[in-house]
PDB file of C-alpha atoms in Angstrom:
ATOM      1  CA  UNK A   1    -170.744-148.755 -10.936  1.00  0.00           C
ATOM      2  CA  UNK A   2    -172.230-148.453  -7.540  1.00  0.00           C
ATOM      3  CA  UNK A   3    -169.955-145.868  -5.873  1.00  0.00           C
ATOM      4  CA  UNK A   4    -169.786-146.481  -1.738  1.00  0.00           C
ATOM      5  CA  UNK A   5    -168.638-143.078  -1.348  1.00  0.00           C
ATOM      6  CA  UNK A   6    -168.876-139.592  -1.552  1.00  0.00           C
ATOM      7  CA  UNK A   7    -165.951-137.297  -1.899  1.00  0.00           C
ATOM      8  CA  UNK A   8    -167.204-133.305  -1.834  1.00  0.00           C
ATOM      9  CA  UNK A   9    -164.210-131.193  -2.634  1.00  0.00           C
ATOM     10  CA  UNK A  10    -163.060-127.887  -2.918  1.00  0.00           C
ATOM     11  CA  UNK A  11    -159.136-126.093  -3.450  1.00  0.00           C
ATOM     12  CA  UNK A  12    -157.944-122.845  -3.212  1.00  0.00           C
ATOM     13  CA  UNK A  13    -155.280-121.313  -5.618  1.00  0.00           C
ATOM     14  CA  UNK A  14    -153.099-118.279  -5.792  1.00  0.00           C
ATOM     15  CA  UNK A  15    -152.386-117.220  -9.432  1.00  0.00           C
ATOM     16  CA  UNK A  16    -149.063-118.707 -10.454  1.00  0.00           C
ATOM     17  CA  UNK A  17    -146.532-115.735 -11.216  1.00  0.00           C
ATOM     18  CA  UNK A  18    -144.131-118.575 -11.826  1.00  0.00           C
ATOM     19  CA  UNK A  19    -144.972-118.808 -15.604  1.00  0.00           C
ATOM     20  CA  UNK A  20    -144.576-114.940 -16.621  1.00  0.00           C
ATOM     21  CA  UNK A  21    -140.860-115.318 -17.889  1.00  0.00           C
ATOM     22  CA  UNK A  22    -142.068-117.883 -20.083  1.00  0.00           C
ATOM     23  CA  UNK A  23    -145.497-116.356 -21.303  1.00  0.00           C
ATOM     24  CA  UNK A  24    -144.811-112.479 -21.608  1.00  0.00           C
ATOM     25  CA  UNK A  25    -141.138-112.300 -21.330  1.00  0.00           C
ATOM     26  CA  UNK A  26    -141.191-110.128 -17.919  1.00  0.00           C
ATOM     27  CA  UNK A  27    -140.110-110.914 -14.676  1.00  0.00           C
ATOM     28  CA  UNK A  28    -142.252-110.020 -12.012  1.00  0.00           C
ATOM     29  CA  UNK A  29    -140.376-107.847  -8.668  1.00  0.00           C
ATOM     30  CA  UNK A  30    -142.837-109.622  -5.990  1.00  0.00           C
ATOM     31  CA  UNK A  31    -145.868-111.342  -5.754  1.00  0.00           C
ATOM     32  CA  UNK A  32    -148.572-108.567  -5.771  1.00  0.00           C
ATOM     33  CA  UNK A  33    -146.695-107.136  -9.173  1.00  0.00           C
ATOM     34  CA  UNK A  34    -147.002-110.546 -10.513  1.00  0.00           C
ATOM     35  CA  UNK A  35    -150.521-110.986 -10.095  1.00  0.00           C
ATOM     36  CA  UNK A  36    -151.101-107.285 -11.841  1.00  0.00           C
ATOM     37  CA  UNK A  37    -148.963-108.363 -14.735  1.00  0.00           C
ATOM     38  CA  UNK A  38    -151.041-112.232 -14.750  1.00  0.00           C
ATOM     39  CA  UNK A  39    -154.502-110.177 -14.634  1.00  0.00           C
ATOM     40  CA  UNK A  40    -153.261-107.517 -16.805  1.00  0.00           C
ATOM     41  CA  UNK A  41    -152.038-109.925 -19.787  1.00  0.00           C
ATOM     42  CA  UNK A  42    -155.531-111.565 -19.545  1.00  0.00           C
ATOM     43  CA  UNK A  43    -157.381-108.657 -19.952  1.00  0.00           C
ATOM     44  CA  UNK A  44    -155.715-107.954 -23.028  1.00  0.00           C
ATOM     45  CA  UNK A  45    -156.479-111.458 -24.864  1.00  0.00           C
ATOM     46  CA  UNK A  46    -159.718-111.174 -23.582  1.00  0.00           C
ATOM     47  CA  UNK A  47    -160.369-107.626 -24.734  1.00  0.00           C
ATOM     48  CA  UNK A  48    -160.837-106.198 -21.480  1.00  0.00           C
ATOM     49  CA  UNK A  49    -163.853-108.684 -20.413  1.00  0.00           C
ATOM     50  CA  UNK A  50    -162.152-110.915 -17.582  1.00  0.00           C
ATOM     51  CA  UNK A  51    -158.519-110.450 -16.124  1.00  0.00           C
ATOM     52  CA  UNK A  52    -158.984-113.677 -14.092  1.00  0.00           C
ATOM     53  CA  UNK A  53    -156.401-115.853 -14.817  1.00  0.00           C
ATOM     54  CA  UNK A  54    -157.694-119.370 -16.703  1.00  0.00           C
ATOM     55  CA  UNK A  55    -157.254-122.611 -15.240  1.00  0.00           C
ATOM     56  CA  UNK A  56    -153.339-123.446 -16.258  1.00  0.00           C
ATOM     57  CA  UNK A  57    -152.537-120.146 -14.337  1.00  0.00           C
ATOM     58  CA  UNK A  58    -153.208-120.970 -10.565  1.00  0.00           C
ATOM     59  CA  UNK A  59    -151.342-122.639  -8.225  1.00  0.00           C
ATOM     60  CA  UNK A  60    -152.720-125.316  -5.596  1.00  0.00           C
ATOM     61  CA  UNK A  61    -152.279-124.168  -2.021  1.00  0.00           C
ATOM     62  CA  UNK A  62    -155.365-126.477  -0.651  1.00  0.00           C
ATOM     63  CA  UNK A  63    -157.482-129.165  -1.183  1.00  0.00           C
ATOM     64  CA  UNK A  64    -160.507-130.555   1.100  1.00  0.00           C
ATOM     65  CA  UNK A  65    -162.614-132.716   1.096  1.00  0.00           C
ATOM     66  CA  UNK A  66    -165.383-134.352   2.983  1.00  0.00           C
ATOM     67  CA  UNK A  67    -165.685-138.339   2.374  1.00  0.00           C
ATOM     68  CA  UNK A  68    -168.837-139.581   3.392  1.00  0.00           C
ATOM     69  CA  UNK A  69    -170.327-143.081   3.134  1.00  0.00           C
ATOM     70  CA  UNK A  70    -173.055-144.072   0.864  1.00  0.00           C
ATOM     71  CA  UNK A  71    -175.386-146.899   1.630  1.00  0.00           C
ATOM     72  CA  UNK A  72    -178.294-148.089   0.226  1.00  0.00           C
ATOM     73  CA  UNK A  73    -181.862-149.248   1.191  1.00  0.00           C
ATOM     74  CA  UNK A  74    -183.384-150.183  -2.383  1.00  0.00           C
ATOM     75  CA  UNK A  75    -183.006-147.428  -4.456  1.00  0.00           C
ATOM     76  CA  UNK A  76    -182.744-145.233  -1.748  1.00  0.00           C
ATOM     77  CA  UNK A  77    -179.482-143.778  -0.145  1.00  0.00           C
ATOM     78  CA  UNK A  78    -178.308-142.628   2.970  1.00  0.00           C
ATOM     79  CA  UNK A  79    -175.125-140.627   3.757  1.00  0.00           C
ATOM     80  CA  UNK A  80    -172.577-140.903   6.558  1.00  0.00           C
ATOM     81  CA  UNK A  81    -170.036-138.129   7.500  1.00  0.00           C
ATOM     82  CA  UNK A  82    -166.775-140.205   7.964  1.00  0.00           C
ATOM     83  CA  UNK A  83    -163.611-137.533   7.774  1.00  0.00           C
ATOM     84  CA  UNK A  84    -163.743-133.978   6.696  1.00  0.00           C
ATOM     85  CA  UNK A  85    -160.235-132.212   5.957  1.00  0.00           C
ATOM     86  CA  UNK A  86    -157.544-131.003   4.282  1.00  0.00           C
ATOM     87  CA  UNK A  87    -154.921-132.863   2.225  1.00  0.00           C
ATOM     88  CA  UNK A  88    -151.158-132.824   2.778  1.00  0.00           C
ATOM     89  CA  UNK A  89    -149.683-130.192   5.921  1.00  0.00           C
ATOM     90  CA  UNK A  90    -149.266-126.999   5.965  1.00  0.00           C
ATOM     91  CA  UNK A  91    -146.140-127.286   4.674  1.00  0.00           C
ATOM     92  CA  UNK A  92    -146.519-129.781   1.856  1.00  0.00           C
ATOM     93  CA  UNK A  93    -145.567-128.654  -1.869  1.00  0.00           C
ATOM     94  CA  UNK A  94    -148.010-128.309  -4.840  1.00  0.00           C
ATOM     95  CA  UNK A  95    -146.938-131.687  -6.451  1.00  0.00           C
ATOM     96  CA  UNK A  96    -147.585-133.540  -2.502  1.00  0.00           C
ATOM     97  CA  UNK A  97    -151.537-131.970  -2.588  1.00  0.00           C
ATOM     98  CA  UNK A  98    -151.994-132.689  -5.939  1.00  0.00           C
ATOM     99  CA  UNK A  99    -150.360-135.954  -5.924  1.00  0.00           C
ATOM    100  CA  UNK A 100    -152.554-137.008  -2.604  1.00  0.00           C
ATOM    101  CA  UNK A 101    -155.652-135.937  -3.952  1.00  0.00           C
ATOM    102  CA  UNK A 102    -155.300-138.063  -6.836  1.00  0.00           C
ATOM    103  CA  UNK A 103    -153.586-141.430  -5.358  1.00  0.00           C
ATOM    104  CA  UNK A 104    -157.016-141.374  -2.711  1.00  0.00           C
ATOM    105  CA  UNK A 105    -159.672-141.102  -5.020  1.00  0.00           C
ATOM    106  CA  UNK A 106    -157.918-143.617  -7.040  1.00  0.00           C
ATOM    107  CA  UNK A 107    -158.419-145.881  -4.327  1.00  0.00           C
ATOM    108  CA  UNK A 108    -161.979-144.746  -3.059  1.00  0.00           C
ATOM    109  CA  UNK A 109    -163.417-144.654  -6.685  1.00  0.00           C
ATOM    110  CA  UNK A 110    -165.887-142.060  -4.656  1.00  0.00           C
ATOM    111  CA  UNK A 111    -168.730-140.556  -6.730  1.00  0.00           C
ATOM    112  CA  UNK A 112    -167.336-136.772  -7.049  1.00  0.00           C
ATOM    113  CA  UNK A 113    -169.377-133.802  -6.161  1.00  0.00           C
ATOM    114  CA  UNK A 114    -168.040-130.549  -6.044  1.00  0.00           C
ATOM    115  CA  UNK A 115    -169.464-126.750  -7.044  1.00  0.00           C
ATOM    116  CA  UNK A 116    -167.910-125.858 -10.795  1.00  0.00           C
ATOM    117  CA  UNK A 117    -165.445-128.276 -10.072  1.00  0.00           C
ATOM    118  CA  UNK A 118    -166.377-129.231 -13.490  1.00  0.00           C
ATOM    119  CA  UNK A 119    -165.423-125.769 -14.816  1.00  0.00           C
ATOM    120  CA  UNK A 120    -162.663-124.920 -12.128  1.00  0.00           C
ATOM    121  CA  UNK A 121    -161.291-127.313  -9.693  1.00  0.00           C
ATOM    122  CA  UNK A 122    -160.566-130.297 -11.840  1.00  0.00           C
ATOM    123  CA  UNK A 123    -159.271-128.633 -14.796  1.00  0.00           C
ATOM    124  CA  UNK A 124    -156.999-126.689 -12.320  1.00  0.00           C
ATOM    125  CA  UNK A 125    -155.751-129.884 -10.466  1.00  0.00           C
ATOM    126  CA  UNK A 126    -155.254-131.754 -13.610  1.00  0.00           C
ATOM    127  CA  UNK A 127    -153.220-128.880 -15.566  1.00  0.00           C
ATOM    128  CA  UNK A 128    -151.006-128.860 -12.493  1.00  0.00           C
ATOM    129  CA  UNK A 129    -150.739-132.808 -12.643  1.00  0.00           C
ATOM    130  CA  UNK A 130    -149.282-132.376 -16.045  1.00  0.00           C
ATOM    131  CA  UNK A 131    -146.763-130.067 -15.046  1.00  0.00           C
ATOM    132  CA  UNK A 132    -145.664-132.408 -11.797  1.00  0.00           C
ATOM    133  CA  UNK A 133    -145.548-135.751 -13.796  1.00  0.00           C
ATOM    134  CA  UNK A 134    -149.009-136.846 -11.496  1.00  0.00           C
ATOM    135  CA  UNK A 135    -150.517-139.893 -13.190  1.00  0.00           C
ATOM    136  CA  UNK A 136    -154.560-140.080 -12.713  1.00  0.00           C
ATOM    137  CA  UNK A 137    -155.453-143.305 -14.655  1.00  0.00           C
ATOM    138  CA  UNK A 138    -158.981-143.737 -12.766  1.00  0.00           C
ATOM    139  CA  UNK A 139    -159.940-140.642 -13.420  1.00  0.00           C
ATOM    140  CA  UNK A 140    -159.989-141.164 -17.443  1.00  0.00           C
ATOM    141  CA  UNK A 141    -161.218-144.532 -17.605  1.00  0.00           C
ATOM    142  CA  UNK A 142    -164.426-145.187 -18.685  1.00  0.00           C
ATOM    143  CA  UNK A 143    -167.144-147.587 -17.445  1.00  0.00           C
ATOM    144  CA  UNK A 144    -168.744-146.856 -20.961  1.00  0.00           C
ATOM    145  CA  UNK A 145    -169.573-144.374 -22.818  1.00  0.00           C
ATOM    146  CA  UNK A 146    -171.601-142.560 -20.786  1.00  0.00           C
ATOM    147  CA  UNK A 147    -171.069-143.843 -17.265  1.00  0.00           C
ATOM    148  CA  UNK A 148    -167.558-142.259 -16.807  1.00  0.00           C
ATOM    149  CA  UNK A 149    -165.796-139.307 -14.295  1.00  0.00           C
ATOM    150  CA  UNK A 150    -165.380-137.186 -17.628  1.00  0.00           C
ATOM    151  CA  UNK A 151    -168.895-137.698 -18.559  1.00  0.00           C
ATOM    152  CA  UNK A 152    -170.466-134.187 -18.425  1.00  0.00           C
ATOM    153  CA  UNK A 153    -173.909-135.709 -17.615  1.00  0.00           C
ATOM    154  CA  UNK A 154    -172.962-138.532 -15.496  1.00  0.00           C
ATOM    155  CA  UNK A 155    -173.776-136.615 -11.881  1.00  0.00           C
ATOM    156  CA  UNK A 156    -173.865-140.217  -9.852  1.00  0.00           C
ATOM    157  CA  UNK A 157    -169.782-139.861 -11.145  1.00  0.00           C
ATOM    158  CA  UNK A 158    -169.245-136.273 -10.621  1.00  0.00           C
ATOM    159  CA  UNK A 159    -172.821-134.354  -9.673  1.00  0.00           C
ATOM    160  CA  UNK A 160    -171.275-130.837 -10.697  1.00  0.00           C
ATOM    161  CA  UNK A 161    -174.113-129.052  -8.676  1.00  0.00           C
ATOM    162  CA  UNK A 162    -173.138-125.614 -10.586  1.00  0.00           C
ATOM    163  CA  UNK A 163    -174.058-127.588 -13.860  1.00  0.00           C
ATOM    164  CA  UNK A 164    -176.847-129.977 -12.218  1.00  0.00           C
ATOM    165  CA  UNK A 165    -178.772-126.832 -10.870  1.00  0.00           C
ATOM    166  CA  UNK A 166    -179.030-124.974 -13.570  1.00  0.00           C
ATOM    167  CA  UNK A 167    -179.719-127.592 -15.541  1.00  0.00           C
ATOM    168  CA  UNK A 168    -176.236-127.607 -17.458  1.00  0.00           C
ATOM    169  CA  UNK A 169    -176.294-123.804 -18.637  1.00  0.00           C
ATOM    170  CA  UNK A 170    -179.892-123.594 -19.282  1.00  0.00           C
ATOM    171  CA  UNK A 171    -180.934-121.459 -16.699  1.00  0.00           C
ATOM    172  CA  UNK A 172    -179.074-118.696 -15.006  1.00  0.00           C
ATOM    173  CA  UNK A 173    -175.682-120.275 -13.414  1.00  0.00           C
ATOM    174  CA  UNK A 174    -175.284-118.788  -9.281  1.00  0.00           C
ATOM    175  CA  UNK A 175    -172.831-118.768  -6.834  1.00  0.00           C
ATOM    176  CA  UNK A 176    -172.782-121.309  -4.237  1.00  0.00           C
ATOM    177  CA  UNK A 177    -173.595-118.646  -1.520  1.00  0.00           C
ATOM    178  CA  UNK A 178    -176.256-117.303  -3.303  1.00  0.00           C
ATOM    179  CA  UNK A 179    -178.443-120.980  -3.347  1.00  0.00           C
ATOM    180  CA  UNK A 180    -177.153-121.328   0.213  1.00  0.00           C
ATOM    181  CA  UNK A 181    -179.019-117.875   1.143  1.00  0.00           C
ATOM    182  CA  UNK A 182    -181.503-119.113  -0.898  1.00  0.00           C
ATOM    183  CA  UNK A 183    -181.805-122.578   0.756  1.00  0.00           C
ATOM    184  CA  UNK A 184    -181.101-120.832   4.017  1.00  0.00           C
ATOM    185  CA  UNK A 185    -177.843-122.407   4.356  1.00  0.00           C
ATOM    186  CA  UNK A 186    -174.775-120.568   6.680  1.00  0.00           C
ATOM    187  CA  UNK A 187    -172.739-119.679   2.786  1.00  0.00           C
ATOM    188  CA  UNK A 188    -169.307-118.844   2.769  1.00  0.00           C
ATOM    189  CA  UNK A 189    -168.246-117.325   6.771  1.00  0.00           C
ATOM    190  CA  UNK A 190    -164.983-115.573   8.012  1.00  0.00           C
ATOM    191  CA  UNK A 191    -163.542-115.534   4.632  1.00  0.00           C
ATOM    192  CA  UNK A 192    -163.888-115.082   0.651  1.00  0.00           C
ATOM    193  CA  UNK A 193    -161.698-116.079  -1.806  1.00  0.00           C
ATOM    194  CA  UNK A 194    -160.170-112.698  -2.844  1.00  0.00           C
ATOM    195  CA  UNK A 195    -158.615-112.759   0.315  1.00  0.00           C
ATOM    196  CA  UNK A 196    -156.598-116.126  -0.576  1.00  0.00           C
ATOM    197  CA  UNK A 197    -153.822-114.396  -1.989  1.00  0.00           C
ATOM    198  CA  UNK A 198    -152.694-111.836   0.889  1.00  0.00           C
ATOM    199  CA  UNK A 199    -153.463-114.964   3.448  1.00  0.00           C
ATOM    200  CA  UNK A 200    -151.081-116.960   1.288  1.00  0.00           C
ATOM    201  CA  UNK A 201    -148.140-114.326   1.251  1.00  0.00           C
ATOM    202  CA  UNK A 202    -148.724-114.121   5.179  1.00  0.00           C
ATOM    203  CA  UNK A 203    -148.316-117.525   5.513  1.00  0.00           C
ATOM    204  CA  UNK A 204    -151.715-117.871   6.794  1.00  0.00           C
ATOM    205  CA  UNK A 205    -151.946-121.680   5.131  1.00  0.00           C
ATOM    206  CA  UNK A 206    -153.918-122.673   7.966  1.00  0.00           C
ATOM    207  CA  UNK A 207    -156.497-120.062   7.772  1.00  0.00           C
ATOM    208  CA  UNK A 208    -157.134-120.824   4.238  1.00  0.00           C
ATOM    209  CA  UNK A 209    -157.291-124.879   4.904  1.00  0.00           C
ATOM    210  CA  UNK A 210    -160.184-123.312   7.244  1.00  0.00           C
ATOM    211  CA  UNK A 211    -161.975-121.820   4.794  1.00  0.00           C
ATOM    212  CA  UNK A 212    -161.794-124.092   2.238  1.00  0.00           C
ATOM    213  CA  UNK A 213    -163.160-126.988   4.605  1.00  0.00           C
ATOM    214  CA  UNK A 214    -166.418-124.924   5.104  1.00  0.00           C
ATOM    215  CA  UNK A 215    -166.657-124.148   1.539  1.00  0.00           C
ATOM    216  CA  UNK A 216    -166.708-128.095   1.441  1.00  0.00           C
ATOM    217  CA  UNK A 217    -169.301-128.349   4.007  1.00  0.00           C
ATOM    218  CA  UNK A 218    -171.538-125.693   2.127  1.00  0.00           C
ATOM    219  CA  UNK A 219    -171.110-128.117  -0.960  1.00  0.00           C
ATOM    220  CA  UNK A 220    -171.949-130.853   0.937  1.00  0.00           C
ATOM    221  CA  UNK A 221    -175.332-129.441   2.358  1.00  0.00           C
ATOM    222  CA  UNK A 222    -176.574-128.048  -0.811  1.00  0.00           C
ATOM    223  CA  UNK A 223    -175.949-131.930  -1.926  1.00  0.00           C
ATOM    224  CA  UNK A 224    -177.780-133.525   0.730  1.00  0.00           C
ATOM    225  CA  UNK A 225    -180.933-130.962  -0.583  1.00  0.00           C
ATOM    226  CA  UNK A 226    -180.024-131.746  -3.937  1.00  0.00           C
ATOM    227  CA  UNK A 227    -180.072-135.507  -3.354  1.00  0.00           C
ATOM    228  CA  UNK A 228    -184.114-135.367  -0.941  1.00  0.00           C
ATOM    229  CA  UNK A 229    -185.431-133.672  -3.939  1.00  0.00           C
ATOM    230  CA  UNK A 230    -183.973-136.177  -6.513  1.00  0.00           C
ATOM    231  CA  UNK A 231    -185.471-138.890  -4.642  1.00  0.00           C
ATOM    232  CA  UNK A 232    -182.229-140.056  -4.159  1.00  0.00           C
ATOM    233  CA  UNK A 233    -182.360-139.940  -0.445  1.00  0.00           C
ATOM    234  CA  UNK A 234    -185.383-139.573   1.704  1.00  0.00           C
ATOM    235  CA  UNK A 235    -186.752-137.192   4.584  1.00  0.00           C
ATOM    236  CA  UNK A 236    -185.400-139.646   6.941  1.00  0.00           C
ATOM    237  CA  UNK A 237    -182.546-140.201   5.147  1.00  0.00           C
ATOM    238  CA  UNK A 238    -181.637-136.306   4.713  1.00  0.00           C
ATOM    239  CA  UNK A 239    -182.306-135.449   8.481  1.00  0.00           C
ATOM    240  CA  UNK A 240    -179.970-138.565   9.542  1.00  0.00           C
ATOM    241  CA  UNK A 241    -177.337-136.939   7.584  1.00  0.00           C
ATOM    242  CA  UNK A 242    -178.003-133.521   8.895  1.00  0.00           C
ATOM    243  CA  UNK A 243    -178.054-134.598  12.823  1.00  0.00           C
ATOM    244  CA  UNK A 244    -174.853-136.773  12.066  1.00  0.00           C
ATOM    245  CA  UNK A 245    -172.944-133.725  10.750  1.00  0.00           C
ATOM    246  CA  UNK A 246    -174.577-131.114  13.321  1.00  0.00           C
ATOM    247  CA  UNK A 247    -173.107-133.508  15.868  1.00  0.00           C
ATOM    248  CA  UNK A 248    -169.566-134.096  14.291  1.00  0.00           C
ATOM    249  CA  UNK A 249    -168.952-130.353  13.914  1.00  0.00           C
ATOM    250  CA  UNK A 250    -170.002-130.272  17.452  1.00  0.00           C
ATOM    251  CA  UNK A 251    -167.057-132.498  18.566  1.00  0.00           C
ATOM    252  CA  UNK A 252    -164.657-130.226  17.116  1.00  0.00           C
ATOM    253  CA  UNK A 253    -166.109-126.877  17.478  1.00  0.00           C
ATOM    254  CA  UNK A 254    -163.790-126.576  20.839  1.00  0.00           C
ATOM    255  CA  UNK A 255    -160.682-127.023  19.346  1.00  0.00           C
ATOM    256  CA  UNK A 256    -161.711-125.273  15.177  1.00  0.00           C
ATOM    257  CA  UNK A 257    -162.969-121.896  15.551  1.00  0.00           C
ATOM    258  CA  UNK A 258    -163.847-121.960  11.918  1.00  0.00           C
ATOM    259  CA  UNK A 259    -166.159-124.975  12.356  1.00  0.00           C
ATOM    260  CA  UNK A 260    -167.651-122.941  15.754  1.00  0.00           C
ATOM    261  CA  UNK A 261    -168.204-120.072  13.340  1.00  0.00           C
ATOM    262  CA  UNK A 262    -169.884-122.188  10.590  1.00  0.00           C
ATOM    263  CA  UNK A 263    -172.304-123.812  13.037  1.00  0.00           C
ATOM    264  CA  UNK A 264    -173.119-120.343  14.533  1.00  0.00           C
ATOM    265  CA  UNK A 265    -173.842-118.943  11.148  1.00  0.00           C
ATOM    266  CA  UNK A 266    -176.110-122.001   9.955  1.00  0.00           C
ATOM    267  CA  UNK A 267    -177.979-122.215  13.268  1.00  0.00           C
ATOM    268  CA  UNK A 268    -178.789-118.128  12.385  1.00  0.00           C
ATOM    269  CA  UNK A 269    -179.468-119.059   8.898  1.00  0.00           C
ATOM    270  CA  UNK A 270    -181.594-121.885   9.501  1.00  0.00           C
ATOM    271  CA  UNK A 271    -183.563-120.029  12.474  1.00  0.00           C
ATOM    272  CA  UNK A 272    -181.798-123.212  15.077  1.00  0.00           C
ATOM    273  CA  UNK A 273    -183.178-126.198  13.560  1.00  0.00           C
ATOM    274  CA  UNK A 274    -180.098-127.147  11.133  1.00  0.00           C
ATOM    275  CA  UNK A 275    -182.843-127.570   8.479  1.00  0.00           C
ATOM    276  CA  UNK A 276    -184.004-130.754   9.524  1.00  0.00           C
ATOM    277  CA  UNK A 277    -186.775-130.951   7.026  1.00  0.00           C
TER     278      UNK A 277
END
């Protein structure tokens, strides 16, 4: 399938103290309790290795996404920054972010790329699919047996780039802002997400929308060097993309102070040229 789109996404989660009743018998007596009593009952089955809770235990509070348009010269591509966002309001209910994310790449059909949204994101949104009755038909059908969006080494599907750059486990696996200092990419700015829990009981939803988008936009960069050393773009190709999203940030900086912030840091990271290559 030749996809016409990209779709680089990213969510944020608080750990959902929702399910303690029914999977240790204990109520919790507010939020921050809850979360000791989620991490604490991992760190039990896990002997004391990892109290962070697995992928049935978080709750959805945001989903972006950047869509971008692919075309094609030969066998060469070239990418075009067409909406970059969050899904839903900042009011809208786990099942209406889940639910949207779903129902649009059902209709795009994009080529996925995300950072351990192999590992994370999509087993995350899917578990909470189950539990709100969200059908995702396109996602599990399959082009053949190895073309497919559940295919783990099908990247022009879903190009995992925590599994694509280190070769699917066998090299050393990194955080994303650890190849973007490497790359000399801005990295995560403002925000981290330990801090997504206390902004969510402030009702800071906006904030972490924020945050999330430029974790997006660090995704997408680290793609577009992904894809010029793949061959599947080109130098021209990679600096089009670049200058195009330089200059849409640019037209929103004045009115996001988060995108203002992430343009600041990746001018400073990329000593001003954007790293137009």
């Amino acid at each position: 399938m030749m996809h016409t789109n990209l779709f680089v996404f990213d969510i944020e989660t608080v750990p959902d103290i929702d399910v303690l009743p029914q999977l240790t018998g204990e109520t919790a007596p507010d939020p921050e309790a809850g979360r000791k009593m989620l991490e604490d009952y991992h760190l039990e089955i896990t002997s004391g290795r990892n109290g962070f809770p697995r992928q049935p235990f978080h709750k959805v509070v945001a989903i972006s996404f950047l869509r971008a348009t692919i075309q094609r010269d030969g066998d060469t591509e070239m990418y075009e920054i067409e909406e970059l966002r969050s899904g839903g309001e900042l009011t809208s209910e786990e099942k209406d972010l889940v639910n949207g994310f779903f129902a649009y790449c059902g209709k795009l059909y994009p080529r996925l790329v995300s950072f351990n949204g192999r590992g994370f994101d999509l087993p995350v949104l899917k578990y909470r699919a189950m539990k709100h009755g969200v059908s995702a038909r396109w996602l599990h059908q399959a082009s053949n047996k190895w073309e497919n969006y559940t295919a783990r080494y099908a990247p022009h599907w879903h190009c995992d780039l925590a599994e694509v750059l280190s070769d699917y486990g066998a090299s050393a696996r990194t955080k994303m802002n650890e190849v973007c200092a490497a790359l000399d990419l801005p990295g995560k700015t403002g925000v981290d997400g330990s801090k997504v829990s206390d902004m969510y009981d402030n009702g800071e939803i906006d904030g972490i929308r924020r945050y999330c988008e430029t974790d997006v936009l660090n995704t997408y960069l680290l793609y577009l060097r992904h894809a010029l050393h793949t061959g599947m773009t080109d130098h021209d190709g990679y600096n089009h993309a670049i200058n195009l999203t330089v200059g849409w940030l640019e037209e929103r900086a004045g009115d996001i102070p988060a995108y203002q912030e992430f343009l600041n840091a990746w001018k400073q990271s990329s000593g001003g040229s954007f790293n137009v290559l």
